[in-house]
Each structure stands twice: as structure tokens, then as C-alpha cells.
Coordinates of C-alpha atoms and ligand atoms in Angstrom, one line a residue:
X1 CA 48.7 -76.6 -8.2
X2 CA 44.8 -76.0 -7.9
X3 CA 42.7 -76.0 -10.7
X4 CA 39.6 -74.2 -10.1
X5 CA 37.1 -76.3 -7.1
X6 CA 39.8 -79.2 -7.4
X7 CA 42.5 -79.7 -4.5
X8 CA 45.6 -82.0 -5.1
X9 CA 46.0 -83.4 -1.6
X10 CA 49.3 -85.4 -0.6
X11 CA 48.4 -88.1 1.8
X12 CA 51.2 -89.5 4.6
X13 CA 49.3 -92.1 7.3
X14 CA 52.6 -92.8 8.4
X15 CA 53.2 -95.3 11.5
X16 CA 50.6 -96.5 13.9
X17 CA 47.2 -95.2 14.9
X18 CA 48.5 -92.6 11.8
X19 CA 46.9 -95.6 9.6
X20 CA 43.5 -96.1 10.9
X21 CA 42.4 -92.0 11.6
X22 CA 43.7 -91.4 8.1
X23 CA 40.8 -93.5 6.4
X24 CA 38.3 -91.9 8.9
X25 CA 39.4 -88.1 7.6
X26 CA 39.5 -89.0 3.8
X27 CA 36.0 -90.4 4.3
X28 CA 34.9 -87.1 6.0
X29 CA 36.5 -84.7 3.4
X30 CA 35.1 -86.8 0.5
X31 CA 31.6 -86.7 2.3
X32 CA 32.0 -82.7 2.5
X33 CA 33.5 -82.3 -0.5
X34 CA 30.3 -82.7 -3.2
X35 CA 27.8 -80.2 -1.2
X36 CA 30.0 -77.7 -0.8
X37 CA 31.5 -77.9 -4.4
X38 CA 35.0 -78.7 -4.5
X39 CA 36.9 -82.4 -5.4
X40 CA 39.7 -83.5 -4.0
X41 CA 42.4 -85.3 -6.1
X42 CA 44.2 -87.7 -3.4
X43 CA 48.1 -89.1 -3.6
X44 CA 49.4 -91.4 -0.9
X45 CA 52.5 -91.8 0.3
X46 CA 53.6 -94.8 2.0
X47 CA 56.5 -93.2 4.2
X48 CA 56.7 -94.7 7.6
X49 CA 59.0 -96.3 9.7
X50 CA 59.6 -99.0 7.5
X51 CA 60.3 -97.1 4.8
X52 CA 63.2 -96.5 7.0
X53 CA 63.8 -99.7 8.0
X54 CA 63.9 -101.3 4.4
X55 CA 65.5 -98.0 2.8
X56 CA 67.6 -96.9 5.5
X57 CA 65.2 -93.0 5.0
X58 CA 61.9 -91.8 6.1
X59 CA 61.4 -90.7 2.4
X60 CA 63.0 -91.2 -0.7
X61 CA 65.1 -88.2 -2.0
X62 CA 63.2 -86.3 -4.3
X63 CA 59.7 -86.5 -1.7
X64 CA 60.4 -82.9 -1.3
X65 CA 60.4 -82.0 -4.8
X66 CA 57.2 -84.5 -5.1
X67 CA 55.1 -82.8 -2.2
X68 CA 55.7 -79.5 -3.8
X69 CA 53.4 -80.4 -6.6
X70 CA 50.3 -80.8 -3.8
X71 CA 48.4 -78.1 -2.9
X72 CA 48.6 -79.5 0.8
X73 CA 49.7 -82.3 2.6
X74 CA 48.2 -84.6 5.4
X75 CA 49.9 -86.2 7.6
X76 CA 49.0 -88.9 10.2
X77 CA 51.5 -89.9 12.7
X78 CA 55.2 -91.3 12.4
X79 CA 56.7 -93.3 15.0
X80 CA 57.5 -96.5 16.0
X81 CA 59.1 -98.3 19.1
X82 CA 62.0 -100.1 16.1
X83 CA 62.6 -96.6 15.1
X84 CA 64.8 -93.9 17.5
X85 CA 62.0 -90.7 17.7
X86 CA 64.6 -88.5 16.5
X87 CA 65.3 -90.5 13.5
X88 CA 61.5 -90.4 12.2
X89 CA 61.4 -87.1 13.4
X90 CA 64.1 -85.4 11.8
X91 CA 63.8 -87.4 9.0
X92 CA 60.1 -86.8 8.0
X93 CA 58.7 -84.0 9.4
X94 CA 61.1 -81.2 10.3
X95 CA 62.2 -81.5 6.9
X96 CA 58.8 -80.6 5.8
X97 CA 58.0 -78.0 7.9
X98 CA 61.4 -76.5 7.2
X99 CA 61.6 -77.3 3.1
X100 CA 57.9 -75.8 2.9
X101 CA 58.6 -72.7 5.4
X102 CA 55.7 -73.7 7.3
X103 CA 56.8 -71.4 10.4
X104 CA 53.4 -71.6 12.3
X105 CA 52.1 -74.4 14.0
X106 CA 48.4 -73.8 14.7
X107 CA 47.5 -75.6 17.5
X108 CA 43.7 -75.3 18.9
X109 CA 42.3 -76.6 22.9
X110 CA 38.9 -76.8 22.7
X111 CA 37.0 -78.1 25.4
X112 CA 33.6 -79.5 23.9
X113 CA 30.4 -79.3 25.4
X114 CA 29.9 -83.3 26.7
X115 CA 33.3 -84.1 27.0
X116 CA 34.9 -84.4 30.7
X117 CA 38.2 -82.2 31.7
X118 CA 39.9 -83.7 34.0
X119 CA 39.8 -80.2 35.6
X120 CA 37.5 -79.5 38.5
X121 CA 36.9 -75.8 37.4
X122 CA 36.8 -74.9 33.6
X123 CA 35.2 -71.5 34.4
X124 CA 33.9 -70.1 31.0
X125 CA 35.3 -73.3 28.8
X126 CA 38.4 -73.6 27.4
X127 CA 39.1 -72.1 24.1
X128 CA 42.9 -71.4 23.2
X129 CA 45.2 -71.2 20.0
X130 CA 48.2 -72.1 20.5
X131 CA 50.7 -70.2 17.6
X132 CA 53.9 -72.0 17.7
X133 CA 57.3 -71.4 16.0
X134 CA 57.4 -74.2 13.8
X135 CA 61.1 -74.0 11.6
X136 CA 64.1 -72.6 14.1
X137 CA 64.0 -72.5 17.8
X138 CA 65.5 -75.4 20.3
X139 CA 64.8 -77.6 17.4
X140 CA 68.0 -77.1 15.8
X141 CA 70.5 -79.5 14.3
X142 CA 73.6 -77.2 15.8
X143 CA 75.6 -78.8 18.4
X144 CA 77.2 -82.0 19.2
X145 CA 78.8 -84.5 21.6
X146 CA 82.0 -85.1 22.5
X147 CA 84.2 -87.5 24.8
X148 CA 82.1 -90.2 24.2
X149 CA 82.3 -92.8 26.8
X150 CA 84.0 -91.0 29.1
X151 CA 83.7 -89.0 32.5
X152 CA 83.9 -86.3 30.7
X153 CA 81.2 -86.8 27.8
X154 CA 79.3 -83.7 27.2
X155 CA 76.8 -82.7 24.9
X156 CA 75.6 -79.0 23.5
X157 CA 72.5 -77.8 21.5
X158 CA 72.3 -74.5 20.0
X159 CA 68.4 -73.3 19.8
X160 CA 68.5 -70.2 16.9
X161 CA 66.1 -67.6 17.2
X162 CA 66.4 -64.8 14.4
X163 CA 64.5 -61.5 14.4
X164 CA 62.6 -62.4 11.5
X165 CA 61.7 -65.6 12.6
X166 CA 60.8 -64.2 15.4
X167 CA 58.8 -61.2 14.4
X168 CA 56.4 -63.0 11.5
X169 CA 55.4 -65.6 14.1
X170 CA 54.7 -62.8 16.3
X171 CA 52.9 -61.0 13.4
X172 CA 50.8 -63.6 12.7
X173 CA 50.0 -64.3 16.3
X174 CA 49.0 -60.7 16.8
X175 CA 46.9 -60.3 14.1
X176 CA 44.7 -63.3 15.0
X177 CA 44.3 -62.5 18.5
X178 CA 42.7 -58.9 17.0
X179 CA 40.3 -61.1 15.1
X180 CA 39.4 -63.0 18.3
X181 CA 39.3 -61.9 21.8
X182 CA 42.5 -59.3 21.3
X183 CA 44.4 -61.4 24.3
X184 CA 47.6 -62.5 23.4
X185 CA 49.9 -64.4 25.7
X186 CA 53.6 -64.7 24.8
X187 CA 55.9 -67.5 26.5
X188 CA 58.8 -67.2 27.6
X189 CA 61.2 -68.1 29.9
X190 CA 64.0 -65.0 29.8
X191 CA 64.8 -65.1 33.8
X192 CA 66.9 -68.2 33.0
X193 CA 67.4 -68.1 29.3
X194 CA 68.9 -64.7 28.6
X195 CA 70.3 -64.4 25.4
X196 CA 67.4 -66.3 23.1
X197 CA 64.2 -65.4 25.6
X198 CA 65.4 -62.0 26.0
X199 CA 65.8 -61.3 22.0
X200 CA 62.2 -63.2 21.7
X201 CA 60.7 -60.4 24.4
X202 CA 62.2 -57.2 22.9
X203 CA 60.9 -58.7 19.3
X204 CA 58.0 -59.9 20.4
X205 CA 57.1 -56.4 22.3
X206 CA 58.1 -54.5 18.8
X207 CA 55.9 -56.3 16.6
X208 CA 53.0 -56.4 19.3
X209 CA 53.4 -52.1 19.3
X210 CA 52.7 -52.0 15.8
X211 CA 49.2 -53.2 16.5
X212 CA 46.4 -51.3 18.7
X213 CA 43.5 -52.9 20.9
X214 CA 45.5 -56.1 21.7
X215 CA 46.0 -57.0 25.4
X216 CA 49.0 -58.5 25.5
X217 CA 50.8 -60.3 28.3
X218 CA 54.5 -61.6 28.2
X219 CA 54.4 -65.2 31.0
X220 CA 57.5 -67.4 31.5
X221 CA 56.2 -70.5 30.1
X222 CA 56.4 -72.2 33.7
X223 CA 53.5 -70.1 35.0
X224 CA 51.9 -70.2 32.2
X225 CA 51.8 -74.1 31.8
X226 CA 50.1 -73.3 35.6
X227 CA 47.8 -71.3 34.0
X228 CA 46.3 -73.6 31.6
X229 CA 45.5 -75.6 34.5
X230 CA 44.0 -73.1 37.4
X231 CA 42.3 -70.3 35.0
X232 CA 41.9 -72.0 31.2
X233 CA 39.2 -69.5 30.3
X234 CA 41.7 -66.6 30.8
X235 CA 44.8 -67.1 28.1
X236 CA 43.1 -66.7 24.0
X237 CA 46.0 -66.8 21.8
X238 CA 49.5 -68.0 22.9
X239 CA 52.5 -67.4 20.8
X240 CA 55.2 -69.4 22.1
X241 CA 58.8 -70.9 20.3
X242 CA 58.8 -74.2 18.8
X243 CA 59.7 -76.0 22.0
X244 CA 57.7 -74.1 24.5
X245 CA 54.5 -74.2 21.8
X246 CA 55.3 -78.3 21.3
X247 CA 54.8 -78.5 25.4
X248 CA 52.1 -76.0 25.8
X249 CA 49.4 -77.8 23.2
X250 CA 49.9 -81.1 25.1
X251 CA 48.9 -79.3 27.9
X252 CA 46.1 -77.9 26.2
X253 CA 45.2 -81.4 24.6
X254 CA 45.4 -82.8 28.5
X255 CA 43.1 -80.1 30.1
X256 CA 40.5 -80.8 26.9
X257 CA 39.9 -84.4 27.6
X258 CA 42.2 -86.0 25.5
X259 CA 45.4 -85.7 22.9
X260 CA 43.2 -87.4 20.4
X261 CA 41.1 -84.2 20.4
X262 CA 43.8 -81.8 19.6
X263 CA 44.7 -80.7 15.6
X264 CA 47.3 -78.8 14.3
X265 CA 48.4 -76.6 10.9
X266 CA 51.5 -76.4 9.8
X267 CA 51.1 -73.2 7.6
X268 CA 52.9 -71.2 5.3
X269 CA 51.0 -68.2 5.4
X270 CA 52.2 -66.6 2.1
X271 CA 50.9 -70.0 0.9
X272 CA 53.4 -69.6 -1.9
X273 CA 54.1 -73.6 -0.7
X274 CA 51.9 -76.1 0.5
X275 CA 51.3 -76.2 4.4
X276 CA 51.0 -79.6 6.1
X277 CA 48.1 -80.2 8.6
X278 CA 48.4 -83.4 11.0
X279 CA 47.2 -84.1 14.8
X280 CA 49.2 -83.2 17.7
X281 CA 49.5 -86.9 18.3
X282 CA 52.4 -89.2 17.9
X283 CA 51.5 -92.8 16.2
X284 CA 50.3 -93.9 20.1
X285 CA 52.2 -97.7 20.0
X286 CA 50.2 -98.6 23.0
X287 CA 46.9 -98.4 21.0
X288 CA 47.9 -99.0 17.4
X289 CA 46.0 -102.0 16.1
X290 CA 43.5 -102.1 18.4
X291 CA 40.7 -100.2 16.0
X292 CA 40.0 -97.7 19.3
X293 CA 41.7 -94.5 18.8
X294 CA 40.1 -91.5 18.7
X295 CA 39.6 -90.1 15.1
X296 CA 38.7 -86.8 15.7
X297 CA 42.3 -84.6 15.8
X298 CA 42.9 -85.9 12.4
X299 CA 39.6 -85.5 11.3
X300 CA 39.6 -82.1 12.5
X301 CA 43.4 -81.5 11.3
X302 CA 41.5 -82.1 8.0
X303 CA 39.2 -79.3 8.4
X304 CA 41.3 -77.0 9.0
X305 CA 43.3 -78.1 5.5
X306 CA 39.7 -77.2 3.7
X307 CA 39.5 -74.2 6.0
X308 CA 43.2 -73.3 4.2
X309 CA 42.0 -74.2 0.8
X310 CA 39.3 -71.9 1.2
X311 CA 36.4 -74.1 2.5
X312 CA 35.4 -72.5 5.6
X313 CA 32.2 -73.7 5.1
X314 CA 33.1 -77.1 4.8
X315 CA 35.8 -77.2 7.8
X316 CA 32.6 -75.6 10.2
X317 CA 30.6 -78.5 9.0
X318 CA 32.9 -80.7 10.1
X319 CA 33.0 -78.9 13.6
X320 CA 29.4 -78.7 14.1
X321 CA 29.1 -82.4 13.2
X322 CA 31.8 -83.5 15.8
X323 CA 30.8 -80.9 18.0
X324 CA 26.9 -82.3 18.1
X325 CA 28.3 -86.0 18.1
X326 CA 30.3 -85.2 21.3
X327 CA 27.3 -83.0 22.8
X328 CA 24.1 -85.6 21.7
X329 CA 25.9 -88.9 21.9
X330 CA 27.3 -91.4 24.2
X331 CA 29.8 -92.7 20.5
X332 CA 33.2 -91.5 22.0
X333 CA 36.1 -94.1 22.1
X334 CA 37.9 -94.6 25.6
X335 CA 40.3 -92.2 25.9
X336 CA 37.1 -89.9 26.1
X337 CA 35.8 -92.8 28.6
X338 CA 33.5 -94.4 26.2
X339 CA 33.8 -97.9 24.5
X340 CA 33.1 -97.3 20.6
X341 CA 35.6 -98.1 17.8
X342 CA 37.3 -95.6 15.5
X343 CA 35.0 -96.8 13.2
X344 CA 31.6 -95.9 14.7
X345 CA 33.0 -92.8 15.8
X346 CA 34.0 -91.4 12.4
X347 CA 30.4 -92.9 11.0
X348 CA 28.6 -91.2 14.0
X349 CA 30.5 -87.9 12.8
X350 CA 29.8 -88.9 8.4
X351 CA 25.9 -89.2 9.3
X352 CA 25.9 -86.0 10.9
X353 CA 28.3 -84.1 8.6
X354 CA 25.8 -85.4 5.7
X355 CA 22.6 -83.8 7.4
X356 CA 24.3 -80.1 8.0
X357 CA 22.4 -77.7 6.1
X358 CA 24.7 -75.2 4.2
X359 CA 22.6 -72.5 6.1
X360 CA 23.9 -73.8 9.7
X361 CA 27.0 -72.8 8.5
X362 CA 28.2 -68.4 9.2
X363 CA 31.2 -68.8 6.9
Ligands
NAD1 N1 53.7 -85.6 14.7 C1 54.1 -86.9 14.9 O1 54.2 -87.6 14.0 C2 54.4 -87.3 16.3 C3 54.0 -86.5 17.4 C4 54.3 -87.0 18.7 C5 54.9 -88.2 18.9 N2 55.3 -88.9 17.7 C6 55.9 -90.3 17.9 O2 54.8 -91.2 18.2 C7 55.4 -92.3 19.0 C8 54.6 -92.4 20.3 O3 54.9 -91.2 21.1 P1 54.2 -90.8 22.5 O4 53.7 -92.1 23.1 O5 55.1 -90.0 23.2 O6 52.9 -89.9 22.1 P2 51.5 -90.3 21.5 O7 50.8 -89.1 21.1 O8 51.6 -91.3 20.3 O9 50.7 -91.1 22.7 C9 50.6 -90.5 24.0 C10 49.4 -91.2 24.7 O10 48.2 -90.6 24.1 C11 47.4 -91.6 23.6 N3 46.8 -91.1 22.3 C12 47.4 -90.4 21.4 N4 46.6 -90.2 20.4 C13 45.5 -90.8 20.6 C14 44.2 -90.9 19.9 N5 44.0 -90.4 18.7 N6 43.3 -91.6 20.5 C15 43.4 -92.2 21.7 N7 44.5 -92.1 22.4 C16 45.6 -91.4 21.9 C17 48.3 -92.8 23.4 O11 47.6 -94.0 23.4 C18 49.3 -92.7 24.5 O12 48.8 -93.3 25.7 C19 56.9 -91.9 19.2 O13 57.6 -92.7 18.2 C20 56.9 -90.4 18.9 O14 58.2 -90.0 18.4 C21 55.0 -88.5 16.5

């Protein structure tokens, strides 16, 4: 674990556009990592798809037990066309996110000054944290198929949803929407789902009780994915299950401009284990290779790691230099509708992360 100022950092790219932002957010942390007085001690992990495909497993058996060591992980993408989703999925991250007890997924939509929404109206900006439940849920590996073949094949899927669960997601939820605007929106979906959705409300309304000043809303997640399109600049914090959070950020990485702007933390917020912090993105097949996609959710995804690690100063760096390359620059790559390379875009972002002055920093 950490020695004083020195961070052990495991390192996944994974599949994909996973490989080429990972270089571009190693490069930025080791650029920040000097003026603001800390090292980093980097271990990479070559598990990917074809780990699986020449192993027959995402990662080898004892990768748990080897992560643990790491003060945090950082992951890039995994995926790939070969590879059935849920096999890469289940077999890489949820076991992480699970093993580690990483049960929030922070997930931010930002809408940066110089970069189009495709929304008409974006009233005051958009500015939302998604809090999703990150280790039980719909997500579950309870269930099963039957009849197989036949007419009468059916398949069920049991989602869990404890009260603990439940509440510390909540919990944590609450207490960072008091730090922020006090709004906090909770999603749910208990006209139609009324055993889960209706536990998640009566929780959800105990934990928010315990804690004064917060204006707190309860939306099926329908209207509120209507929301985050007609009136962004309303909803603050959202605290939403693990399959309504997934949805949600993707809508919030839509409305602001692109999923390659959108980060994530997976946390465990007793940090008694290493949390993992990746981009909301997948490993994008349709761009992989191409030396164009956009670097900045992992870059950012890597901020908020040295945020974690107790680097605020370094992770606002790293915002204000993205943020004034997206505001004073034309260097975007095209899913932001420009035409520079991954590459140019994470030196565009280096040369201004080098010239922030410790005092432009409030942390
Ligand atoms: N956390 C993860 O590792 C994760 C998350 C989502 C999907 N996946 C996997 O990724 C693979 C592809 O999934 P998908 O296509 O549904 O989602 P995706 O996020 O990979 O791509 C969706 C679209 O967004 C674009 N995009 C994504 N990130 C971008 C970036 N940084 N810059 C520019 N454009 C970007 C892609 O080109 C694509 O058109 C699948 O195998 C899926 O299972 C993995």
C-alpha cells in the first residue's frame, strides 16, 4: 500500500481504443505528478480479450489477490467484436467492482464551455453526478434459462437489492449533494417494478430523512432520462441502481457532446480496498486503430484517481487544462467535430497541464 507521496497504480488498457487513451492518461499523471509532489509506481496488466481468447479467462486466477496490492487501479476499456460482451464483462470488471466493494460508480456530465450539445437549449450548463449502485442490482448472476430450443424457452433474471446496499449508496449520494447544490434526484421506476423499486423508495426516503437542507426528488427513471434532455440544468446529483445509473450517464455523456467526455470512479469509500477509475466508454471497435479517439474521459477518469489519492490539486489541474484546451482551442478529435489525433489532443492538454500555476488551483 502507499508509502508516503508514492502511489502504486495497477494499469488495465484492456481491448481497443482502451490501448491508445491509456498512454495519453499515464503521460498526464506523470506530467502532474513532480509539481505537485507525489510519484507514481506503475504495474500493467495485459488482460484483454485475448487473454481470453488464448487462456480461455479475462484474467488469470490470483488477479484479484494481485490488484489488492495496488493502491488503485485504472482501467481502459474491455471489449471486442471475437468476444460475447457478457463474457468480458463478467469476467473482468464486475468481478472487480464486486471483489473490491466498490459500490459507487461516480459518474460526472459536464458540458464544457466550447464544446457543442446537441441540445438546442442547455439553459444554465449542464453539470450532473450521476451516483450509481455499482455491486448488486439487475446485474446479478441469479437466474437462468430453460427449454432451450423450444416454444417454450424462457429465461429469468433476478436483480437483488438489499437494505444496506441500498442505504450506503443512498448515504453517500446524500451527503455529496449537501456539499454541492443540496438537489438530489433518485430514480426509479416503482409503478412497474414493485417489489425492488418500491424497497429502493422507502430506503432511499429513510436515509435521505436523516439529513437536513437537501431537496430531494424521487423520478421514475423514464421521466427522468426526459429530463436530462428538456431541463439539464435542473437535476445536480442522481442516485440511481446499477442498471438505471449505467443508462442515465450515457445519457448524460450524449447531451455533453460526446461519450469520450464522460469518466467514472468505481470507489470504495471506506477505501479499506483499492477503487478502480475507468471511462464510461466501451473499447469503441468502430474506431479502434484509427489513432482518433478522444482521450479525455480516461484522462479525466485519471484525475479523479489522484483526486482519491488525495491530489485534489493535481486532478483540478488536469480539469482546468482540459477545460481551457476545449474553451481556447480548435484541438478536439471528431467525435467533438474536429479532426486532431488522440495524440495532439493529449499534447494540447500536457502543454497546458505543465503551465498551471499551483495558485490557479482552490484545492
Ligand atoms: N467499461 C467497459 O469496459 C465497457 C463499457 C461499455 C462497453 N464496453 C464494451 O465495448 C465494446 C463496444 O461497445 P459499444 O460500441 O456499445 O460502446 P462504446 O462506448 O465502445 O462505443 C459507442 C460509440 O461511441 C464512440 N466512442 C466511445 N468512446 C469514444 C471515444 N473515447 N472517442 C470517440 N468516440 C468514442 C464509439 O466510436 C462508438 O461509436 C463492447 O464489447 C462492449 O461490451 C466496455
Amino acid at each position: 500500500m502507499a508509502r508516503s507521496g508514492v502511489h502504486s497504480i495497477a494499469v488495465i488498457a484492456g481491448d481497443g481504443i482502451g490501448r491508445e487513451v491509456m498512454p495519453a492518461a499515464i503521460e498526464v499523471v506523470e506530467a502532474v505528478a513532480g509539481p505537485f509532489g507525489f510519484k507514481v509506481e506503475l504495474t500493467e496488466y495485459p488482460w484483454s480479450c485475448q487473454t481470453y481468447t488464448t487462456t480461455g479467462h479475462m484474467m488469470p486466477v490470483d488477479a484479484v489477490d494481485r490488484l489488492a496490492d495496488h493502491d488503485a487501479i485504472l482501467l481502459g476499456a474491455v471489449g471486442d467484436p471475437t468476444v460475447p460482451d457478457h463474457v468480458s464483462l463478467w469476467g473482468l470488471l464486475i468481478p472487480i467492482r464486486r471483489a473490491f466493494d466498490q459500490y459507487v460508480n461516480l459518474r460526472p456530465a459536464v458540458l464544457f464551455p466550447g464544446v457543442p450539445s446537441p441540445l438546442r437549449d442547455t439553459g444554465a450548463g449542464i453539470d450532473i453526478l450521476i451516483v450509481r449502485e455499482n455491486t448488486e442490482g439487475e446485474y446479478s448472476e441469479l437466474g437462468g434459462r430453460a427449454y432451450a430450443g423450444t416454444a417454450h424457452e424462457f429465461a429469468t433474471q433476478e436483480a437483488i437489492f438489499s437494505r444496506r446496499g441500498i442505504e450506503r449508496v443512498v448515504e453517500y449520494a446524500a451527503t455529496l449533494a449537501k456539499s454541492r447544490s443540496g438537489r438530489l434526484t433518485s430514480a426509479t421506476k416503482s409503478n412497474g417494478i414493485i417489489h425492488t423499486m418500491t424497497m429502493w423508495d422507502e430506503v432511499a426516503a429513510e436515509v435521505v430523512a436523516r439529513h437536513d437542507g437537501l431537496e430531494y426528488r424521487s423520478m421514475h427513471v423514464d421521466a427522468l432520462a426526459a429530463r436530462f434532455i428538456s431541463q439539464p440544468d435542473e437535476i445536480d446529483v442522481v442516485v440511481g441502481s446499477n442498471l438505471f445509473g449505467d443508462i442515465l450517464s450515457d445519457v448524460g455523456a450524449a447531451i455533453v457532446g460526446s461519450l469520450g467526455m464522460a469518466p467514472s470512479a468505481n470507489l470504495n469509500p471506506e477505501r479499506d480496498q483499492p477503487s478502480m477509475f475507468e471511462p464510461v466508454h466501451g473499447s469503441a471497435p468502430d474506431i479502434a486503430g484509427a489513432g482518433v479517439a478522444n482521450p479525455i474521459a480516461q484522462i479525466w477518469s485519471a484525475a479523479m484517481m489522484l483526486d482519491h489519492l488525495g491530489h485534489p490539486d493535481a486532478a483540478e489541474a488536469i480539469l482546468i487544462a482540459i477545460r481551457r484546451v476545449l474553451a481556447e482551442t480548435t484541438v478536439r478529435t471528431p467525435d467533438l467535430g474536429g479532426t486532431a489525433r488522440t495524440a495532439e489532443v493529449t499534447a494540447a492538454i500536457l502543454d497546458a497541464v505543465i503551465s498551471i500555476d499551483e495558485s490557479e488551483t482552490v484545492s
